[in-house]
Amino acid sequence: MNSTSKAKFFHPYQNYPKLESPNCFLATLSCFISNNHKVNDLDLAHLEHEFHLFNNDNFDISGIHSNMSIQPGWDMSSTESVLSHRVIKNIRSRYGFKVSRLKITNFQDLDKFLLSKDYHLMSVIDPFFIEESPYFNKDHAFSVCIINGKDSNNCTYSFIERKHQQSNISFEGFKNNFNYFLESNGYLDIYVVDRENTDFHIDHISLSDDLSRIISNLKSSSSRLGLNAIQNFTAQYKHLLKNDTPFLVPWTERCFGERHANALFFRALLNEQHYLANYFIEDVEKIIKCYEELADLWRAFEMFHYFSVSQNSVKTLYRNIPILEEICTKESLVAKKMDDFQQQLENLTTNK
């Protein structure tokens, strides 16, 4: 901690939460752990590839957003669902970091707890109350942040948030933020990260279990899951274009983040000498290459889609269709390679 006076606390960060992470919680948690515990990454915690298509029977556009969205399987709708997910459990068992939450119901208690942590912890923030944010006094939203300082001389708190990076919020805005969450939820969430001992070894990772889970989702007969979800998403994207109205599709950036994270997961397996990954190193390298290409495609779709909407051009949006069709092809290829890899693992076990 750097403290120029008793009235000022500040914890500097060289790196900020990564935009290519699957979601803001994991990005912020990874950043916090990296800065405080010198752990460079949590790549071995994440192997997710499950699609859920929402409102695929609703072609309406509300404002500038479509009612249809495609999301990964990690439910981010509540703290309970976030912290109970297997990625958070993997971070605990494989890296030794336990993440828990505190529900703060009194602002004085919040300030006392912040002081006990030298004004350095993870919490939640609404950009509606951030004076520096383009969403200030406009739209309410939910975001995870790192509070990393307090400056009583200038009446501000310092915080880091994935989209805003290093920013400040006034004392008044900070208290209004607390009151908003108190009125909405009955409390403000604080996230506490504790170090634990772990006897984890790289070969404890059961690739067969993870692959079975992923393949089951990808091959699901449901129109809302797996490869069917991707095909239906593409078809309904084309249908929405017929409204001749530019629209945003919520959460597609998470699709890019998950593919990118999966490539890092398999690369980490090789780097850490996982015995099965090394035994089938050529297959793993092919899976990594597919995930990298798939991540690039999802990112291209996301960025070009946002650009098209910013230009208020439906005609330009039609150019996204070939990208989506290529995504469908590549998703099917990844599914096949994962299935083939699973079969090889089963054959190896059977022949032992």
GROMACS .gro file of N, CA and C in nm, residues 254-340:
model
  261
  254ARG      N    1  -1.930  -1.269  -2.458
  254ARG     CA    2  -1.897  -1.382  -2.371
  254ARG      C    3  -1.863  -1.507  -2.453
  255CYS      N    4  -1.923  -1.518  -2.572
  255CYS     CA    5  -1.890  -1.632  -2.658
  255CYS      C    6  -1.744  -1.626  -2.700
  256PHE      N    7  -1.698  -1.507  -2.737
  256PHE     CA    8  -1.555  -1.489  -2.768
  256PHE      C    9  -1.470  -1.523  -2.647
  257GLY      N   10  -1.506  -1.471  -2.530
  257GLY     CA   11  -1.426  -1.492  -2.410
  257GLY      C   12  -1.412  -1.638  -2.373
  258GLU      N   13  -1.520  -1.714  -2.389
  258GLU     CA   14  -1.515  -1.855  -2.353
  258GLU      C   15  -1.426  -1.933  -2.449
  259ARG      N   16  -1.433  -1.905  -2.580
  259ARG     CA   17  -1.347  -1.976  -2.675
  259ARG      C   18  -1.200  -1.944  -2.648
  260HIS      N   19  -1.174  -1.815  -2.623
  260HIS     CA   20  -1.037  -1.773  -2.593
  260HIS      C   21  -0.986  -1.842  -2.468
  261ALA      N   22  -1.069  -1.849  -2.364
  261ALA     CA   23  -1.028  -1.911  -2.238
  261ALA      C   24  -1.004  -2.061  -2.256
  262ASN      N   25  -1.082  -2.126  -2.341
  262ASN     CA   26  -1.062  -2.269  -2.364
  262ASN      C   27  -0.928  -2.297  -2.432
  263ALA      N   28  -0.891  -2.210  -2.526
  263ALA     CA   29  -0.759  -2.225  -2.589
  263ALA      C   30  -0.649  -2.213  -2.484
  264LEU      N   31  -0.664  -2.118  -2.393
  264LEU     CA   32  -0.565  -2.100  -2.286
  264LEU      C   33  -0.563  -2.221  -2.192
  265PHE      N   34  -0.681  -2.280  -2.166
  265PHE     CA   35  -0.688  -2.397  -2.079
  265PHE      C   36  -0.606  -2.513  -2.137
  266PHE      N   37  -0.629  -2.545  -2.264
  266PHE     CA   38  -0.557  -2.657  -2.324
  266PHE      C   39  -0.408  -2.626  -2.337
  267ARG      N   40  -0.374  -2.501  -2.362
  267ARG     CA   41  -0.232  -2.463  -2.367
  267ARG      C   42  -0.168  -2.480  -2.229
  268ALA      N   43  -0.242  -2.444  -2.124
  268ALA     CA   44  -0.190  -2.461  -1.987
  268ALA      C   45  -0.171  -2.608  -1.954
  269LEU      N   46  -0.260  -2.695  -2.003
  269LEU     CA   47  -0.243  -2.839  -1.982
  269LEU      C   48  -0.109  -2.887  -2.038
  270LEU      N   49  -0.077  -2.842  -2.157
  270LEU     CA   50   0.050  -2.881  -2.218
  270LEU      C   51   0.168  -2.822  -2.141
  271ASN      N   52   0.156  -2.695  -2.105
  271ASN     CA   53   0.266  -2.629  -2.033
  271ASN      C   54   0.294  -2.694  -1.898
  272GLU      N   55   0.187  -2.742  -1.833
  272GLU     CA   56   0.201  -2.803  -1.701
  272GLU      C   57   0.221  -2.954  -1.709
  273GLN      N   58   0.235  -3.007  -1.829
  273GLN     CA   59   0.267  -3.148  -1.851
  273GLN      C   60   0.158  -3.243  -1.803
  274HIS      N   61   0.033  -3.209  -1.830
  274HIS     CA   62  -0.076  -3.304  -1.801
  274HIS      C   63  -0.052  -3.430  -1.884
  275TYR      N   64  -0.057  -3.547  -1.818
  275TYR     CA   65  -0.011  -3.670  -1.883
  275TYR      C   66  -0.094  -3.707  -2.006
  276LEU      N   67  -0.226  -3.688  -1.999
  276LEU     CA   68  -0.310  -3.721  -2.115
  276LEU      C   69  -0.294  -3.620  -2.227
  277ALA      N   70  -0.283  -3.493  -2.191
  277ALA     CA   71  -0.264  -3.389  -2.292
  277ALA      C   72  -0.133  -3.412  -2.366
  278ASN      N   73  -0.029  -3.449  -2.294
  278ASN     CA   74   0.100  -3.474  -2.357
  278ASN      C   75   0.099  -3.603  -2.440
  279TYR      N   76   0.021  -3.701  -2.395
  279TYR     CA   77   0.010  -3.827  -2.468
  279TYR      C   78  -0.055  -3.804  -2.604
  280PHE      N   79  -0.153  -3.714  -2.608
  280PHE     CA   80  -0.223  -3.681  -2.732
  280PHE      C   81  -0.193  -3.538  -2.774
  281ILE      N   82  -0.066  -3.503  -2.774
  281ILE     CA   83  -0.027  -3.363  -2.792
  281ILE      C   84  -0.072  -3.307  -2.927
  282GLU      N   85  -0.067  -3.387  -3.034
  282GLU     CA   86  -0.109  -3.337  -3.165
  282GLU      C   87  -0.258  -3.305  -3.167
  283ASP      N   88  -0.337  -3.390  -3.102
  283ASP     CA   89  -0.482  -3.364  -3.096
  283ASP      C   90  -0.511  -3.238  -3.016
  284VAL      N   91  -0.440  -3.220  -2.906
  284VAL     CA   92  -0.461  -3.103  -2.822
  284VAL      C   93  -0.420  -2.976  -2.896
  285GLU      N   94  -0.311  -2.982  -2.970
  285GLU     CA   95  -0.268  -2.866  -3.049
  285GLU      C   96  -0.374  -2.828  -3.153
  286LYS      N   97  -0.438  -2.927  -3.213
  286LYS     CA   98  -0.544  -2.900  -3.312
  286LYS      C   99  -0.665  -2.836  -3.245
  287ILE      N  100  -0.699  -2.883  -3.125
  287ILE     CA  101  -0.811  -2.824  -3.051
  287ILE      C  102  -0.780  -2.679  -3.016
  288ILE      N  103  -0.657  -2.653  -2.973
  288ILE     CA  104  -0.615  -2.516  -2.940
  288ILE      C  105  -0.630  -2.426  -3.062
  289LYS      N  106  -0.581  -2.474  -3.176
  289LYS     CA  107  -0.589  -2.395  -3.300
  289LYS      C  108  -0.734  -2.364  -3.336
  290CYS      N  109  -0.822  -2.463  -3.323
  290CYS     CA  110  -0.964  -2.442  -3.354
  290CYS      C  111  -1.026  -2.339  -3.261
  291TYR      N  112  -0.994  -2.348  -3.133
  291TYR     CA  113  -1.051  -2.252  -3.037
  291TYR      C  114  -0.999  -2.111  -3.062
  292GLU      N  115  -0.872  -2.100  -3.100
  292GLU     CA  116  -0.818  -1.967  -3.131
  292GLU      C  117  -0.888  -1.907  -3.253
  293GLU      N  118  -0.909  -1.989  -3.354
  293GLU     CA  119  -0.979  -1.941  -3.474
  293GLU      C  120  -1.124  -1.906  -3.443
  294LEU      N  121  -1.187  -1.989  -3.360
  294LEU     CA  122  -1.326  -1.964  -3.324
  294LEU      C  123  -1.339  -1.836  -3.241
  295ALA      N  124  -1.244  -1.814  -3.151
  295ALA     CA  125  -1.244  -1.690  -3.073
  295ALA      C  126  -1.232  -1.569  -3.164
  296ASP      N  127  -1.144  -1.578  -3.263
  296ASP     CA  128  -1.127  -1.467  -3.358
  296ASP      C  129  -1.257  -1.440  -3.435
  297LEU      N  130  -1.327  -1.545  -3.472
  297LEU     CA  131  -1.452  -1.529  -3.547
  297LEU      C  132  -1.559  -1.462  -3.462
  298TRP      N  133  -1.573  -1.508  -3.337
  298TRP     CA  134  -1.672  -1.447  -3.248
  298TRP      C  135  -1.638  -1.300  -3.221
  299ARG      N  136  -1.509  -1.271  -3.204
  299ARG     CA  137  -1.469  -1.132  -3.182
  299ARG      C  138  -1.498  -1.048  -3.306
  300ALA      N  139  -1.470  -1.103  -3.424
  300ALA     CA  140  -1.497  -1.029  -3.548
  300ALA      C  141  -1.646  -1.001  -3.561
  301PHE      N  142  -1.729  -1.101  -3.529
  301PHE     CA  143  -1.874  -1.081  -3.537
  301PHE      C  144  -1.918  -0.973  -3.439
  302GLU      N  145  -1.870  -0.983  -3.315
  302GLU     CA  146  -1.911  -0.887  -3.212
  302GLU      C  147  -1.872  -0.744  -3.251
  303MET      N  148  -1.746  -0.725  -3.289
  303MET     CA  149  -1.696  -0.591  -3.318
  303MET      C  150  -1.762  -0.533  -3.443
  304PHE      N  151  -1.777  -0.616  -3.547
  304PHE     CA  152  -1.837  -0.564  -3.670
  304PHE      C  153  -1.985  -0.536  -3.650
  305HIS      N  154  -2.050  -0.618  -3.567
  305HIS     CA  155  -2.191  -0.595  -3.539
  305HIS      C  156  -2.210  -0.460  -3.469
  306TYR      N  157  -2.128  -0.434  -3.365
  306TYR     CA  158  -2.139  -0.307  -3.293
  306TYR      C  159  -2.108  -0.190  -3.385
  307PHE      N  160  -2.008  -0.208  -3.471
  307PHE     CA  161  -1.974  -0.101  -3.566
  307PHE      C  162  -2.092  -0.073  -3.658
  308SER      N  163  -2.157  -0.178  -3.707
  308SER     CA  164  -2.270  -0.161  -3.799
  308SER      C  165  -2.384  -0.087  -3.732
  309VAL      N  166  -2.411  -0.122  -3.606
  309VAL     CA  167  -2.518  -0.054  -3.533
  309VAL      C  168  -2.483   0.092  -3.510
  310SER      N  169  -2.355   0.118  -3.478
  310SER     CA  170  -2.314   0.257  -3.456
  310SER      C  171  -2.329   0.341  -3.582
  311GLN      N  172  -2.320   0.275  -3.698
  311GLN     CA  173  -2.338   0.346  -3.825
  311GLN      C  174  -2.485   0.351  -3.868
  312ASN      N  175  -2.571   0.291  -3.784
  312ASN     CA  176  -2.715   0.289  -3.811
  312ASN      C  177  -2.745   0.227  -3.948
  313SER      N  178  -2.671   0.118  -3.977
  313SER     CA  179  -2.680   0.058  -4.110
  313SER      C  180  -2.724  -0.088  -4.101
  314VAL      N  181  -2.849  -0.115  -4.137
  314VAL     CA  182  -2.897  -0.253  -4.145
  314VAL      C  183  -2.829  -0.325  -4.261
  315LYS      N  184  -2.807  -0.252  -4.369
  315LYS     CA  185  -2.743  -0.311  -4.486
  315LYS      C  186  -2.605  -0.366  -4.451
  316THR      N  187  -2.532  -0.293  -4.367
  316THR     CA  188  -2.400  -0.339  -4.326
  316THR      C  189  -2.411  -0.463  -4.238
  317LEU      N  190  -2.518  -0.473  -4.160
  317LEU     CA  191  -2.535  -0.589  -4.073
  317LEU      C  192  -2.544  -0.719  -4.152
  318TYR      N  193  -2.594  -0.712  -4.275
  318TYR     CA  194  -2.604  -0.832  -4.357
  318TYR      C  195  -2.467  -0.894  -4.383
  319ARG      N  196  -2.363  -0.814  -4.374
  319ARG     CA  197  -2.228  -0.866  -4.397
  319ARG      C  198  -2.182  -0.957  -4.284
  320ASN      N  199  -2.256  -0.957  -4.173
  320ASN     CA  200  -2.222  -1.046  -4.062
  320ASN      C  201  -2.266  -1.190  -4.088
  321ILE      N  202  -2.357  -1.210  -4.181
  321ILE     CA  203  -2.410  -1.344  -4.204
  321ILE      C  204  -2.301  -1.444  -4.243
  322PRO      N  205  -2.208  -1.411  -4.336
  322PRO     CA  206  -2.100  -1.506  -4.365
  322PRO      C  207  -2.014  -1.538  -4.243
  323ILE      N  208  -1.995  -1.440  -4.155
  323ILE     CA  209  -1.916  -1.466  -4.033
  323ILE      C  210  -1.990  -1.566  -3.945
  324LEU      N  211  -2.121  -1.547  -3.928
  324LEU     CA  212  -2.199  -1.640  -3.848
  324LEU      C  213  -2.201  -1.780  -3.909
  325GLU      N  214  -2.210  -1.788  -4.040
  325GLU     CA  215  -2.209  -1.918  -4.106
  325GLU      C  216  -2.074  -1.987  -4.087
  326GLU      N  217  -1.966  -1.910  -4.090
  326GLU     CA  218  -1.834  -1.966  -4.064
  326GLU      C  219  -1.822  -2.010  -3.918
  327ILE      N  220  -1.883  -1.934  -3.827
  327ILE     CA  221  -1.885  -1.974  -3.687
  327ILE      C  222  -1.956  -2.108  -3.671
  328CYS      N  223  -2.069  -2.126  -3.738
  328CYS     CA  224  -2.142  -2.253  -3.732
  328CYS      C  225  -2.053  -2.369  -3.777
  329THR      N  226  -1.981  -2.348  -3.888
  329THR     CA  227  -1.892  -2.451  -3.940
  329THR      C  228  -1.781  -2.483  -3.841
  330LYS      N  229  -1.721  -2.378  -3.786
  330LYS     CA  230  -1.608  -2.397  -3.694
  330LYS      C  231  -1.654  -2.458  -3.561
  331GLU      N  232  -1.772  -2.418  -3.513
  331GLU     CA  233  -1.825  -2.478  -3.390
  331GLU      C  234  -1.846  -2.628  -3.408
  332SER      N  235  -1.897  -2.668  -3.523
  332SER     CA  236  -1.917  -2.810  -3.552
  332SER      C  237  -1.783  -2.883  -3.558
  333LEU      N  238  -1.682  -2.817  -3.614
  333LEU     CA  239  -1.550  -2.878  -3.622
  333LEU      C  240  -1.490  -2.897  -3.483
  334VAL      N  241  -1.504  -2.796  -3.398
  334VAL     CA  242  -1.453  -2.809  -3.261
  334VAL      C  243  -1.525  -2.923  -3.189
  335ALA      N  244  -1.657  -2.931  -3.207
  335ALA     CA  245  -1.733  -3.037  -3.142
  335ALA      C  246  -1.684  -3.174  -3.186
  336LYS      N  247  -1.655  -3.189  -3.315
  336LYS     CA  248  -1.605  -3.317  -3.366
  336LYS      C  249  -1.469  -3.349  -3.308
  337LYS      N  250  -1.381  -3.250  -3.301
  337LYS     CA  251  -1.247  -3.275  -3.248
  337LYS      C  252  -1.253  -3.310  -3.099
  338MET      N  253  -1.342  -3.244  -3.025
  338MET     CA  254  -1.358  -3.276  -2.884
  338MET      C  255  -1.414  -3.418  -2.868
  339ASP      N  256  -1.509  -3.455  -2.954
  339ASP     CA  257  -1.568  -3.589  -2.950
  339ASP      C  258  -1.462  -3.694  -2.984
  340ASP      N  259  -1.383  -3.668  -3.087
  340ASP     CA  260  -1.276  -3.762  -3.125
  340ASP      C  261  -1.175  -3.777  -3.012
   0.00000   0.00000   0.00000
